[in-house]
Coordinates of C-alpha atoms and ligand atoms in Angstrom, one line a residue:
M1279 CA 123.1 197.5 -60.1
Y1280 CA 122.4 201.0 -61.4
R1281 CA 126.0 202.3 -61.6
T1282 CA 129.6 201.4 -61.0
H1283 CA 130.7 205.0 -61.4
K1284 CA 129.3 208.5 -61.2
C1285 CA 129.1 210.6 -64.4
S1286 CA 132.1 212.7 -63.2
E1287 CA 134.5 209.9 -62.4
L1288 CA 135.9 208.3 -65.5
R1289 CA 139.4 209.2 -66.7
I1290 CA 142.0 208.0 -69.2
E1291 CA 143.2 205.4 -66.7
H1292 CA 139.8 203.7 -66.9
V1293 CA 140.2 203.0 -70.6
G1294 CA 139.3 199.4 -71.3
Q1295 CA 137.1 198.9 -68.2
E1296 CA 133.5 197.9 -68.5
V1297 CA 131.3 200.3 -66.6
T1298 CA 127.6 200.9 -65.8
L1299 CA 126.3 204.5 -65.6
S1300 CA 122.8 205.9 -64.9
G1301 CA 121.6 209.4 -65.5
W1302 CA 119.7 211.8 -67.6
L1303 CA 120.1 212.5 -71.3
A1304 CA 121.4 216.0 -71.5
T1305 CA 122.1 216.4 -75.2
S1306 CA 122.2 214.1 -78.1
R1307 CA 124.0 214.5 -81.5
D1308 CA 123.4 212.3 -84.4
L1309 CA 126.2 212.2 -87.0
G1310 CA 124.8 209.5 -89.2
G1311 CA 127.1 206.7 -88.5
M1312 CA 127.5 207.7 -84.9
T1313 CA 125.3 209.0 -82.1
F1314 CA 126.7 210.9 -79.2
I1315 CA 124.8 211.4 -76.0
D1316 CA 125.9 213.4 -72.9
L1317 CA 124.7 211.6 -69.9
R1318 CA 124.3 213.8 -66.8
D1319 CA 123.9 213.1 -63.1
R1320 CA 124.6 215.3 -60.0
Y1321 CA 128.3 214.8 -60.3
G1322 CA 129.0 215.5 -63.9
I1323 CA 128.6 214.5 -67.5
T1324 CA 130.0 211.6 -69.5
Q1325 CA 129.9 211.2 -73.3
L1326 CA 128.3 208.1 -74.6
L1327 CA 129.1 206.8 -78.1
F1328 CA 126.7 204.6 -80.2
N1329 CA 128.3 203.3 -83.3
M1330 CA 126.2 202.2 -86.3
D1331 CA 128.9 199.8 -87.5
D1332 CA 129.1 198.0 -84.1
D1333 CA 125.4 197.7 -83.4
A1334 CA 122.9 199.2 -85.8
D1335 CA 119.9 198.2 -83.7
L1336 CA 121.3 199.8 -80.5
C1337 CA 122.3 202.9 -82.4
G1338 CA 118.8 203.2 -83.9
R1339 CA 117.3 203.0 -80.4
A1340 CA 119.7 205.7 -79.1
R1341 CA 118.7 208.1 -81.9
K1342 CA 115.1 208.0 -80.7
L1343 CA 115.8 209.0 -77.1
G1344 CA 114.6 212.5 -76.1
R1345 CA 116.1 215.0 -73.7
E1346 CA 115.9 214.1 -70.0
F1347 CA 115.1 210.4 -70.6
V1348 CA 116.5 208.4 -67.7
L1349 CA 119.0 205.9 -68.9
R1350 CA 121.1 203.0 -67.6
I1351 CA 124.0 202.0 -69.9
T1352 CA 126.8 199.6 -69.8
G1353 CA 129.8 200.0 -72.0
V1354 CA 133.6 200.2 -72.3
V1355 CA 135.6 203.3 -71.5
S1356 CA 137.6 204.4 -74.5
E1357 CA 139.9 207.3 -75.3
R1358 CA 138.3 210.0 -77.3
S1359 CA 139.8 211.1 -80.6
S1360 CA 138.7 214.7 -80.1
K1361 CA 139.1 215.6 -76.4
N1362 CA 137.2 218.2 -74.5
P1363 CA 139.6 219.9 -72.1
N1364 CA 136.8 221.9 -70.5
R1365 CA 135.3 218.8 -68.9
P1366 CA 136.9 216.5 -66.3
T1367 CA 135.7 213.4 -68.2
G1368 CA 136.6 215.0 -71.5
D1369 CA 139.4 212.6 -72.4
I1370 CA 137.1 209.6 -72.6
E1371 CA 133.8 208.3 -73.8
I1372 CA 131.8 205.1 -73.3
Q1373 CA 131.3 202.7 -76.2
V1374 CA 127.8 201.6 -75.2
K1375 CA 127.0 197.9 -75.2
T1376 CA 123.6 197.9 -73.5
L1377 CA 121.0 200.6 -73.1
E1378 CA 118.0 200.6 -70.9
V1379 CA 115.4 203.3 -70.7
L1380 CA 114.6 203.6 -67.0
N1381 CA 112.0 206.3 -67.6
A1382 CA 110.9 208.4 -70.6
A1383 CA 110.4 212.2 -70.3
K1384 CA 108.3 214.8 -71.9
T1385 CA 110.2 217.5 -73.7
P1386 CA 111.1 220.0 -70.9
P1387 CA 109.6 223.5 -71.1
F1388 CA 113.1 225.1 -70.9
T1389 CA 116.6 224.0 -71.6
I1390 CA 118.5 222.5 -68.6
E1391 CA 121.7 224.2 -69.2
E1392 CA 124.0 226.8 -67.5
N1393 CA 122.1 229.6 -69.2
T1394 CA 118.6 228.4 -69.4
D1395 CA 115.9 229.9 -71.7
G1396 CA 113.3 229.6 -68.9
G1397 CA 111.9 232.7 -67.2
D1398 CA 111.6 232.8 -63.4
D1399 CA 108.0 231.7 -63.2
L1400 CA 108.5 228.8 -65.5
R1401 CA 111.6 227.6 -63.7
M1402 CA 109.7 227.8 -60.3
K1403 CA 106.7 225.9 -61.6
Y1404 CA 109.0 223.1 -62.9
R1405 CA 111.5 223.5 -60.1
Y1406 CA 112.4 219.8 -60.3
L1407 CA 113.8 220.4 -63.8
D1408 CA 115.5 223.7 -62.7
L1409 CA 117.1 221.7 -59.9
R1410 CA 118.8 219.5 -62.4
R1411 CA 120.8 222.5 -63.6
D1412 CA 124.4 222.4 -62.4
K1413 CA 124.3 226.0 -61.3
V1414 CA 121.2 225.5 -59.0
Q1415 CA 122.5 222.2 -57.7
K1416 CA 125.8 223.8 -56.8
N1417 CA 124.0 226.4 -54.8
I1418 CA 121.9 223.9 -52.9
I1419 CA 125.0 221.8 -52.2
F1420 CA 126.9 224.9 -51.1
R1421 CA 124.1 225.6 -48.7
S1422 CA 124.2 222.1 -47.2
N1423 CA 127.9 222.5 -46.7
L1424 CA 127.5 225.9 -45.1
A1425 CA 125.0 224.5 -42.6
L1426 CA 127.4 221.6 -41.8
E1427 CA 130.3 224.0 -41.2
T1428 CA 128.1 226.2 -39.0
R1429 CA 127.2 223.2 -36.9
K1430 CA 130.8 222.0 -36.7
Y1431 CA 132.0 225.4 -35.5
L1432 CA 129.3 226.2 -33.1
T1433 CA 129.3 222.7 -31.5
S1434 CA 133.1 222.9 -31.1
Q1435 CA 132.4 226.1 -29.0
D1436 CA 129.9 224.3 -26.7
F1437 CA 126.7 225.5 -28.4
V1438 CA 123.8 223.1 -28.1
E1439 CA 121.3 222.8 -31.0
V1440 CA 117.8 223.1 -29.6
E1441 CA 114.6 223.1 -31.6
T1442 CA 112.0 225.6 -30.7
P1443 CA 108.3 225.4 -31.6
F1444 CA 106.8 226.6 -34.9
L1445 CA 103.2 226.9 -33.5
I1446 CA 103.5 229.9 -31.1
K1447 CA 101.7 233.0 -30.0
S1448 CA 101.0 236.0 -32.2
T1449 CA 102.6 239.3 -31.0
P1450 CA 101.9 242.8 -32.3
E1451 CA 105.5 243.8 -32.3
G1452 CA 107.7 243.5 -35.4
A1453 CA 106.5 242.3 -38.8
R1454 CA 103.1 240.8 -39.5
D1455 CA 102.6 237.2 -38.3
F1456 CA 101.5 234.3 -40.4
V1457 CA 98.7 232.7 -38.3
V1458 CA 97.4 229.2 -38.1
P1459 CA 93.9 228.5 -36.8
S1460 CA 93.5 226.0 -34.0
R1461 CA 90.8 223.3 -34.5
M1462 CA 90.8 222.2 -30.9
N1463 CA 90.5 225.8 -29.6
K1464 CA 88.0 227.3 -32.0
G1465 CA 88.5 231.0 -32.7
Q1466 CA 92.1 230.9 -31.5
F1467 CA 95.2 231.1 -33.5
Y1468 CA 98.8 230.1 -33.4
A1469 CA 101.4 232.3 -35.1
L1470 CA 104.4 231.0 -37.0
P1471 CA 107.6 232.4 -35.3
Q1472 CA 109.2 235.5 -36.8
S1473 CA 112.2 234.3 -34.9
P1474 CA 112.7 232.1 -31.9
Q1475 CA 113.7 235.2 -29.9
T1476 CA 111.7 234.7 -26.7
F1477 CA 112.4 230.9 -26.6
K1478 CA 116.1 231.3 -26.9
Q1479 CA 116.0 233.8 -24.0
I1480 CA 114.0 231.3 -22.0
L1481 CA 116.6 228.6 -22.8
M1482 CA 119.2 230.9 -21.2
V1483 CA 117.0 231.2 -18.1
G1484 CA 116.8 227.4 -18.3
G1485 CA 120.6 227.3 -18.0
L1486 CA 121.5 225.9 -21.5
D1487 CA 124.3 228.6 -21.6
K1488 CA 124.9 228.5 -25.4
Y1489 CA 122.1 227.8 -27.8
F1490 CA 122.0 227.7 -31.6
Q1491 CA 119.6 226.5 -34.2
I1492 CA 119.5 226.7 -38.0
V1493 CA 115.8 227.6 -38.1
K1494 CA 113.0 228.7 -40.4
C1495 CA 111.4 232.0 -39.6
F1496 CA 108.2 233.4 -41.0
R1497 CA 107.3 237.1 -41.7
D1498 CA 104.3 238.2 -43.6
E1499 CA 105.9 241.2 -45.3
D1500 CA 105.7 242.7 -48.8
L1501 CA 108.3 240.9 -50.8
R1502 CA 111.4 242.3 -52.4
A1503 CA 114.0 240.5 -54.5
D1504 CA 116.0 239.5 -51.4
R1505 CA 113.0 238.6 -49.1
Q1506 CA 111.1 235.4 -48.7
P1507 CA 108.1 234.9 -46.4
E1508 CA 109.9 231.9 -44.9
F1509 CA 113.7 232.2 -44.6
T1510 CA 116.4 230.6 -42.5
Q1511 CA 118.5 232.0 -39.7
I1512 CA 121.5 230.8 -37.8
D1513 CA 120.0 231.7 -34.5
C1514 CA 122.1 231.9 -31.3
E1515 CA 122.1 233.0 -27.7
M1516 CA 124.7 233.0 -25.0
S1517 CA 124.7 233.5 -21.2
F1518 CA 127.1 235.5 -19.1
V1519 CA 128.5 237.4 -22.1
T1520 CA 129.2 241.0 -23.0
Q1521 CA 128.9 242.4 -26.5
E1522 CA 132.6 241.8 -27.0
D1523 CA 132.2 238.1 -26.3
I1524 CA 129.4 237.8 -28.9
L1525 CA 131.3 239.8 -31.6
N1526 CA 134.3 237.6 -31.1
T1527 CA 132.4 234.4 -31.2
F1528 CA 130.5 235.3 -34.4
E1529 CA 133.5 236.9 -36.1
G1530 CA 135.1 233.5 -35.4
L1531 CA 132.2 231.7 -37.0
T1532 CA 132.2 234.0 -40.1
K1533 CA 135.9 233.6 -40.6
H1534 CA 135.5 229.8 -40.2
L1535 CA 132.7 229.7 -42.8
F1536 CA 134.7 231.8 -45.4
K1537 CA 137.8 229.6 -44.8
A1538 CA 135.9 226.3 -45.0
T1539 CA 133.7 227.1 -48.0
L1540 CA 135.8 229.5 -50.1
G1541 CA 139.3 229.0 -48.7
K1542 CA 139.4 232.7 -47.9
E1543 CA 141.1 234.2 -44.8
L1544 CA 139.3 237.3 -43.6
G1545 CA 141.3 239.7 -41.4
D1546 CA 139.9 241.2 -38.2
F1547 CA 136.6 242.9 -38.8
P1548 CA 136.5 246.7 -38.5
R1549 CA 133.9 248.2 -36.2
M1550 CA 131.9 251.4 -36.7
F1551 CA 129.3 253.1 -34.5
Y1552 CA 125.9 253.5 -36.1
D1553 CA 126.1 257.3 -35.9
D1554 CA 129.4 257.3 -37.8
A1555 CA 128.1 254.9 -40.4
M1556 CA 125.1 257.3 -41.0
K1557 CA 127.4 260.3 -41.2
L1558 CA 130.1 258.8 -43.4
Y1559 CA 128.0 256.6 -45.7
G1560 CA 124.4 257.5 -45.1
S1561 CA 123.6 253.9 -44.4
D1562 CA 123.7 251.5 -41.4
K1563 CA 125.1 248.9 -43.8
P1564 CA 127.9 250.6 -45.7
D1565 CA 129.6 248.7 -48.5
L1566 CA 133.3 249.0 -47.6
R1567 CA 134.7 247.5 -50.8
F1568 CA 135.3 251.1 -51.8
D1569 CA 135.9 254.3 -50.0
M1570 CA 134.1 257.4 -51.2
Q1571 CA 133.2 258.6 -47.7
F1572 CA 130.8 261.5 -47.3
V1573 CA 132.3 264.9 -46.5
E1574 CA 130.0 267.5 -45.0
L1575 CA 130.3 271.0 -46.5
N1576 CA 128.0 273.1 -44.2
D1577 CA 130.9 275.2 -42.9
V1578 CA 132.3 276.1 -46.3
A1579 CA 129.3 276.1 -48.6
K1580 CA 126.8 278.1 -46.6
G1581 CA 126.6 281.9 -46.5
K1582 CA 128.0 282.5 -49.9
G1583 CA 124.7 283.5 -51.5
F1584 CA 123.6 280.2 -52.9
G1585 CA 120.1 280.0 -51.6
V1586 CA 119.6 276.2 -52.0
F1587 CA 122.6 275.5 -49.8
D1588 CA 122.0 278.3 -47.4
S1589 CA 118.5 277.0 -46.5
A1590 CA 119.6 273.4 -46.3
E1591 CA 120.1 271.5 -43.1
L1592 CA 122.9 269.6 -44.6
V1593 CA 125.3 270.0 -47.6
V1594 CA 127.2 266.9 -48.2
G1595 CA 129.0 265.2 -51.0
I1596 CA 131.3 262.5 -52.3
C1597 CA 134.4 262.6 -54.5
A1598 CA 134.4 260.3 -57.5
K1599 CA 138.1 259.7 -58.3
G1600 CA 139.1 260.3 -61.9
Q1601 CA 135.6 261.0 -63.2
A1602 CA 135.9 264.6 -64.2
T1603 CA 136.5 263.9 -67.8
E1604 CA 134.3 260.8 -67.8
Y1605 CA 131.2 262.9 -67.3
S1606 CA 130.1 265.4 -70.0
N1607 CA 127.4 267.9 -69.1
K1608 CA 125.0 265.5 -70.8
D1609 CA 126.1 262.6 -68.6
I1610 CA 125.7 264.8 -65.5
K1611 CA 122.2 265.7 -66.6
K1612 CA 121.4 262.0 -67.0
L1613 CA 122.8 261.3 -63.6
T1614 CA 120.8 264.1 -62.1
E1615 CA 117.7 262.7 -63.7
W1616 CA 118.5 259.3 -62.2
M1617 CA 118.8 261.0 -58.8
Q1618 CA 115.5 262.8 -59.3
R1619 CA 113.5 259.6 -59.9
P1620 CA 110.8 259.1 -57.3
Q1621 CA 112.6 256.2 -55.8
I1622 CA 115.4 258.5 -54.7
G1623 CA 113.8 261.9 -54.9
A1624 CA 116.7 264.3 -55.0
K1625 CA 115.9 267.8 -56.1
G1626 CA 119.2 268.5 -57.9
L1627 CA 122.8 267.5 -58.0
V1628 CA 125.7 269.9 -57.8
Y1629 CA 129.1 268.9 -59.4
V1630 CA 132.6 270.3 -59.1
K1631 CA 135.1 269.0 -61.5
F1632 CA 138.9 269.5 -61.1
T1633 CA 140.3 269.6 -64.6
A1634 CA 143.6 270.6 -66.3
D1635 CA 141.7 273.7 -67.4
G1636 CA 140.7 274.6 -63.8
V1637 CA 137.6 274.1 -61.7
K1638 CA 134.3 273.7 -63.4
S1639 CA 131.1 273.6 -61.4
S1640 CA 127.3 273.9 -61.7
V1641 CA 127.5 276.4 -58.8
G1642 CA 130.5 278.4 -60.2
K1643 CA 128.4 281.5 -60.2
F1644 CA 128.2 281.5 -56.4
Y1645 CA 131.7 280.3 -55.4
S1646 CA 135.1 281.4 -56.4
D1647 CA 137.7 278.9 -57.7
E1648 CA 139.4 279.3 -54.4
D1649 CA 136.2 278.4 -52.6
L1650 CA 135.8 275.3 -54.7
Q1651 CA 139.4 274.3 -54.4
A1652 CA 139.0 274.5 -50.6
W1653 CA 136.0 272.1 -50.9
G1654 CA 138.2 269.8 -52.9
K1655 CA 140.9 269.8 -50.2
L1656 CA 138.4 268.4 -47.7
Y1657 CA 138.0 265.4 -50.0
G1658 CA 141.7 265.1 -50.9
A1659 CA 140.5 265.7 -54.5
E1660 CA 143.1 265.9 -57.2
E1661 CA 143.1 266.9 -60.8
G1662 CA 140.7 264.6 -62.7
D1663 CA 138.3 264.1 -59.7
M1664 CA 134.7 265.2 -59.5
L1665 CA 132.7 266.1 -56.4
L1666 CA 129.0 265.3 -56.4
V1667 CA 127.1 267.3 -53.8
L1668 CA 123.5 267.1 -52.4
S1669 CA 121.7 269.3 -49.9
G1670 CA 118.5 269.2 -47.9
E1671 CA 117.1 267.7 -44.7
T1672 CA 119.8 265.6 -43.0
E1673 CA 118.4 262.2 -43.0
K1674 CA 116.9 262.2 -46.5
T1675 CA 120.0 263.8 -48.0
R1676 CA 122.2 261.2 -46.5
K1677 CA 120.0 258.4 -47.8
R1678 CA 120.1 259.9 -51.3
L1679 CA 123.8 260.3 -51.2
N1680 CA 124.1 256.7 -50.1
E1681 CA 122.2 255.7 -53.3
L1682 CA 124.5 257.9 -55.4
R1683 CA 127.6 256.5 -53.7
L1684 CA 126.6 253.0 -54.5
E1685 CA 125.6 253.8 -58.1
M1686 CA 129.0 255.5 -58.6
G1687 CA 130.7 252.5 -57.1
R1688 CA 128.9 250.2 -59.5
R1689 CA 129.6 252.4 -62.5
M1690 CA 133.3 252.8 -61.6
G1691 CA 133.6 249.0 -61.1
L1692 CA 134.6 249.3 -57.5
M1693 CA 132.5 246.4 -56.2
K1694 CA 134.9 243.7 -57.1
E1695 CA 133.8 240.1 -57.3
G1696 CA 135.6 237.9 -54.7
D1697 CA 136.3 241.0 -52.5
F1698 CA 134.8 240.7 -49.1
K1699 CA 134.6 243.6 -46.7
P1700 CA 132.9 242.7 -43.4
L1701 CA 132.1 245.2 -40.8
W1702 CA 130.4 245.4 -37.3
V1703 CA 128.0 248.3 -36.9
L1704 CA 127.6 249.0 -33.2
D1705 CA 125.3 251.0 -30.8
F1706 CA 122.1 251.4 -32.8
P1707 CA 119.5 253.7 -31.3
L1708 CA 117.2 251.8 -28.9
L1709 CA 114.0 253.4 -29.9
E1710 CA 112.7 255.0 -33.1
W1711 CA 110.0 257.6 -32.9
D1712 CA 107.2 257.0 -35.4
E1713 CA 105.4 260.2 -36.4
D1714 CA 102.5 258.4 -38.0
S1715 CA 101.5 256.2 -35.1
N1716 CA 102.8 258.7 -32.5
R1717 CA 104.8 256.1 -30.6
F1718 CA 108.2 254.5 -30.2
H1719 CA 109.2 251.4 -32.0
A1720 CA 112.0 249.2 -30.9
M1721 CA 114.8 249.6 -33.5
H1722 CA 115.9 246.0 -33.0
H1723 CA 113.3 244.3 -30.9
P1724 CA 111.7 244.9 -27.4
F1725 CA 114.1 242.7 -25.6
T1726 CA 117.2 244.7 -26.5
S1727 CA 119.1 246.3 -23.6
P1728 CA 120.1 249.9 -23.6
K1729 CA 123.8 250.6 -23.1
K1730 CA 124.7 250.3 -19.5
N1731 CA 125.3 254.0 -19.2
D1732 CA 121.8 254.7 -20.6
V1733 CA 119.8 252.5 -18.1
E1734 CA 119.4 255.3 -15.6
R1735 CA 118.3 257.7 -18.3
M1736 CA 115.8 255.2 -19.6
L1737 CA 114.2 254.6 -16.3
N1738 CA 114.0 258.2 -15.3
G1739 CA 114.4 260.4 -18.5
D1740 CA 111.9 262.4 -20.4
H1741 CA 110.5 261.9 -23.9
E1742 CA 113.4 263.6 -25.7
T1743 CA 115.9 261.5 -23.7
M1744 CA 114.3 258.4 -25.0
K1745 CA 115.1 259.3 -28.5
A1746 CA 118.8 259.5 -27.8
L1747 CA 119.1 256.2 -25.9
R1748 CA 121.7 253.8 -27.4
A1749 CA 121.2 250.0 -27.5
D1750 CA 123.7 247.3 -26.9
A1751 CA 122.8 246.1 -30.5
Y1752 CA 125.1 245.2 -33.3
D1753 CA 124.9 244.2 -37.0
L1754 CA 127.3 242.2 -39.1
V1755 CA 127.5 243.7 -42.6
I1756 CA 129.4 242.3 -45.5
N1757 CA 129.7 244.2 -48.8
G1758 CA 126.8 246.4 -47.9
V1759 CA 124.5 243.5 -47.0
E1760 CA 123.2 243.0 -43.5
I1761 CA 124.2 239.5 -42.7
G1762 CA 123.0 239.4 -39.1
G1763 CA 122.0 241.4 -36.1
G1764 CA 121.7 240.9 -32.4
S1765 CA 121.9 242.5 -29.0
I1766 CA 122.5 242.1 -25.3
R1767 CA 119.1 241.6 -23.8
I1768 CA 117.3 243.1 -20.9
H1769 CA 117.3 240.4 -18.1
D1770 CA 115.7 242.5 -15.5
R1771 CA 112.0 242.5 -15.0
E1772 CA 111.7 246.2 -14.1
L1773 CA 113.7 247.4 -17.1
Q1774 CA 111.8 245.1 -19.5
S1775 CA 108.5 246.4 -18.2
K1776 CA 109.7 250.0 -18.7
N1777 CA 110.6 249.1 -22.3
F1778 CA 107.2 247.6 -23.0
D1779 CA 105.7 250.8 -21.4
L1780 CA 107.8 253.0 -23.8
L1781 CA 106.7 250.9 -26.7
G1782 CA 103.1 251.6 -25.9
F1783 CA 102.0 248.4 -24.2
T1784 CA 99.7 248.7 -21.2
K1785 CA 100.6 246.6 -18.2
E1786 CA 97.8 244.1 -19.1
E1787 CA 98.9 243.8 -22.7
A1788 CA 102.5 243.3 -21.7
E1789 CA 101.4 240.6 -19.3
A1790 CA 99.1 238.9 -21.8
Q1791 CA 101.8 238.9 -24.5
F1792 CA 105.0 238.3 -22.7
G1793 CA 104.0 237.3 -19.2
F1794 CA 105.9 234.1 -19.5
L1795 CA 109.2 236.0 -20.2
L1796 CA 108.6 238.5 -17.5
G1797 CA 107.8 235.7 -15.2
A1798 CA 110.9 233.8 -16.1
F1799 CA 113.0 237.0 -15.4
E1800 CA 111.8 236.6 -11.7
Y1801 CA 113.5 233.3 -11.4
G1802 CA 117.2 234.1 -11.8
A1803 CA 117.6 235.1 -15.5
P1804 CA 121.4 235.3 -16.3
P1805 CA 122.7 238.2 -18.2
H1806 CA 122.5 237.1 -21.8
G1807 CA 122.7 238.2 -25.5
G1808 CA 122.7 236.8 -28.9
I1809 CA 122.6 237.2 -32.6
A1810 CA 121.0 235.8 -35.7
F1811 CA 122.5 235.5 -39.2
G1812 CA 120.3 235.4 -42.3
F1813 CA 121.4 232.0 -43.6
D1814 CA 120.0 232.4 -47.1
R1815 CA 121.6 235.8 -47.5
L1816 CA 124.9 234.5 -46.2
C1817 CA 124.8 231.9 -48.9
A1818 CA 124.2 234.5 -51.6
V1819 CA 126.8 236.9 -50.3
L1820 CA 129.5 234.2 -50.1
N1821 CA 128.7 233.5 -53.8
G1822 CA 128.7 237.1 -54.8
Q1823 CA 125.0 237.0 -55.7
N1824 CA 122.1 239.3 -54.9
S1825 CA 119.1 237.1 -54.8
I1826 CA 118.6 234.6 -52.0
R1827 CA 116.1 232.7 -54.1
D1828 CA 118.7 230.7 -56.0
F1829 CA 119.9 229.3 -52.7
I1830 CA 116.5 228.0 -51.6
A1831 CA 115.4 224.7 -53.0
F1832 CA 111.7 225.7 -53.2
P1833 CA 111.4 229.4 -53.0
K1834 CA 108.3 231.6 -53.3
N1835 CA 107.8 234.2 -56.0
N1836 CA 107.3 237.9 -55.5
Q1837 CA 103.6 237.4 -54.7
G1838 CA 104.5 234.9 -52.0
R1839 CA 103.3 232.0 -54.1
D1840 CA 104.8 228.6 -54.4
M1841 CA 104.4 228.1 -58.2
M1842 CA 105.1 224.4 -58.1
I1843 CA 102.5 223.3 -55.6
D1844 CA 100.3 226.3 -56.2
A1845 CA 100.1 227.6 -52.7
P1846 CA 98.4 229.4 -51.0
S1847 CA 95.1 228.0 -52.1
P1848 CA 91.5 228.1 -50.9
I1849 CA 90.4 225.4 -48.5
H1850 CA 87.1 223.6 -48.4
G1851 CA 84.0 224.8 -46.5
E1852 CA 84.1 221.8 -44.3
Q1853 CA 87.6 222.4 -43.3
L1854 CA 86.8 226.0 -42.4
E1855 CA 83.8 224.9 -40.4
E1856 CA 85.9 222.4 -38.5
L1857 CA 88.2 225.3 -37.7
G1858 CA 85.3 227.5 -36.7
I1859 CA 86.2 230.0 -39.4
D1860 CA 83.2 231.8 -40.8
L1861 CA 84.2 233.3 -44.1
K1862 CA 81.5 235.1 -46.1
K1863 CA 79.8 232.7 -48.3
E1864 CA 81.2 233.9 -51.6
E1865 CA 84.8 233.5 -50.4
V1866 CA 84.3 229.8 -49.6
V1867 CA 85.0 227.2 -52.3
Ligands
LIG2025 N1 115.8 237.6 -33.2 C1 116.6 238.6 -33.8 C2 116.2 238.8 -35.3 O1 115.5 237.9 -35.8 C3 118.0 238.4 -33.7 C4 118.6 238.5 -32.3 O2 118.4 239.5 -31.7 O3 119.2 237.5 -31.9 O4 116.5 239.7 -35.9

């Protein structure tokens, strides 16, 4: 037997019992007459005591053990003289009688502790050691639990879990595909799915009614901190539903997950139209943990002789409560420089401070105190508050002010840990005009339905009309992070063809790429819609973390590499030949 107990289990009431434990040597302290070892397993840590007076030979062996040796011991539970209140097993220790080394270990390249000294790449290369850290294990176990609760909730609502294929067909729409060469069909390629979108729609045509899957998706994009080339979605689709039905179902799922994993009750989720989110927060994923809404100043700031504002399409600002005295001229200069970095690209930053000594502003020359007081009124500003105002082209200025709002929120400590502010963002634009390629892109994806009222305009409208079409598409945002998105789908062949046409597909291309779906729509496709949640991201947000990497057992680094198995890697010439791939000679190993 390897163990009678886990390393987390023993308490004062076990004193006197003989027990067997197995685990890893976490730390060892040699105090001359006594050696203490912390034995670790997934569940916790138990202190072992080797006493020179009791068994000099055993104690001598214990002293020689290194970190991360795998041990099995038997011994007797005894009360500790100096207790450790920070550890569940801190009242006891084991007086060891027998010790067996199950496996030796090389000295690990970093410490396996809460705050490790290992950098990211080292931790990823030795992920099996990193996984032994309590913090990482907790994340992985949290993830497992979140998946379980997702399954429980969705199956209780009649959803059926269906697996869809990983080897599918490459499509030009969306992100770049990862492709897999086919040996049996030389010169042809599968693609790994960016999402099971078309399959889940086909399942609805197939009458499954409610589908879900916790599924890997693959996108060959440039990586950022919160992106991975393979990631997991909670993917869902439902038949005979309106947007309202989907929002309610997935609000229910989200509430259930918060309750089941964090014990948190979330109230009803507010809803905001996309246009309002852009106008009030400059973002389609506003962080509602704090207010600081945008207020536009065109009506009051233009026409007073300040050329910069006069020539701007939009003058808009935020009010930072209580910050007037926090920001000296030097601080404002620094903040302005922060806004002028190329990542943000603001030209300047105007401030208005409401202080006990009156109004102070960088544009005081152009505006009277009364003018500036009138601006303040629009924000509900009081003494001690500070307005920060930007101007320029509408979209860019909103984007920049969004960055400033978030930065001020961070600086002012307004993004509180443990505070969760979910939000539905509704009615995204259907199409996005891309100047560079001179064509429309689907804002969500090509299967998204326009709002009912817009169908007629979509079928018959001109180019400008298309830009204004709204989609039956929605996102769930929590604390400024997009957790998921979905839409009501087109289920009518004619409308779907029209959409492909707008997106620049010829009839032949649409038929070659999506003929199966268009075909399916001719055999009684029910009205349907769905949503997908980013599962890794949901894990991170629930834990108040930014990076999804810590919630993935084997993540890739920023170059898309798996540092542990060292992938991707070249393949042999023979393998290439078998696949009918003819790389230039120098590229073949
Ligand atoms: N397939 C979509 C995505 O991956 C989600 C959906 O529309 O259901 O974003």
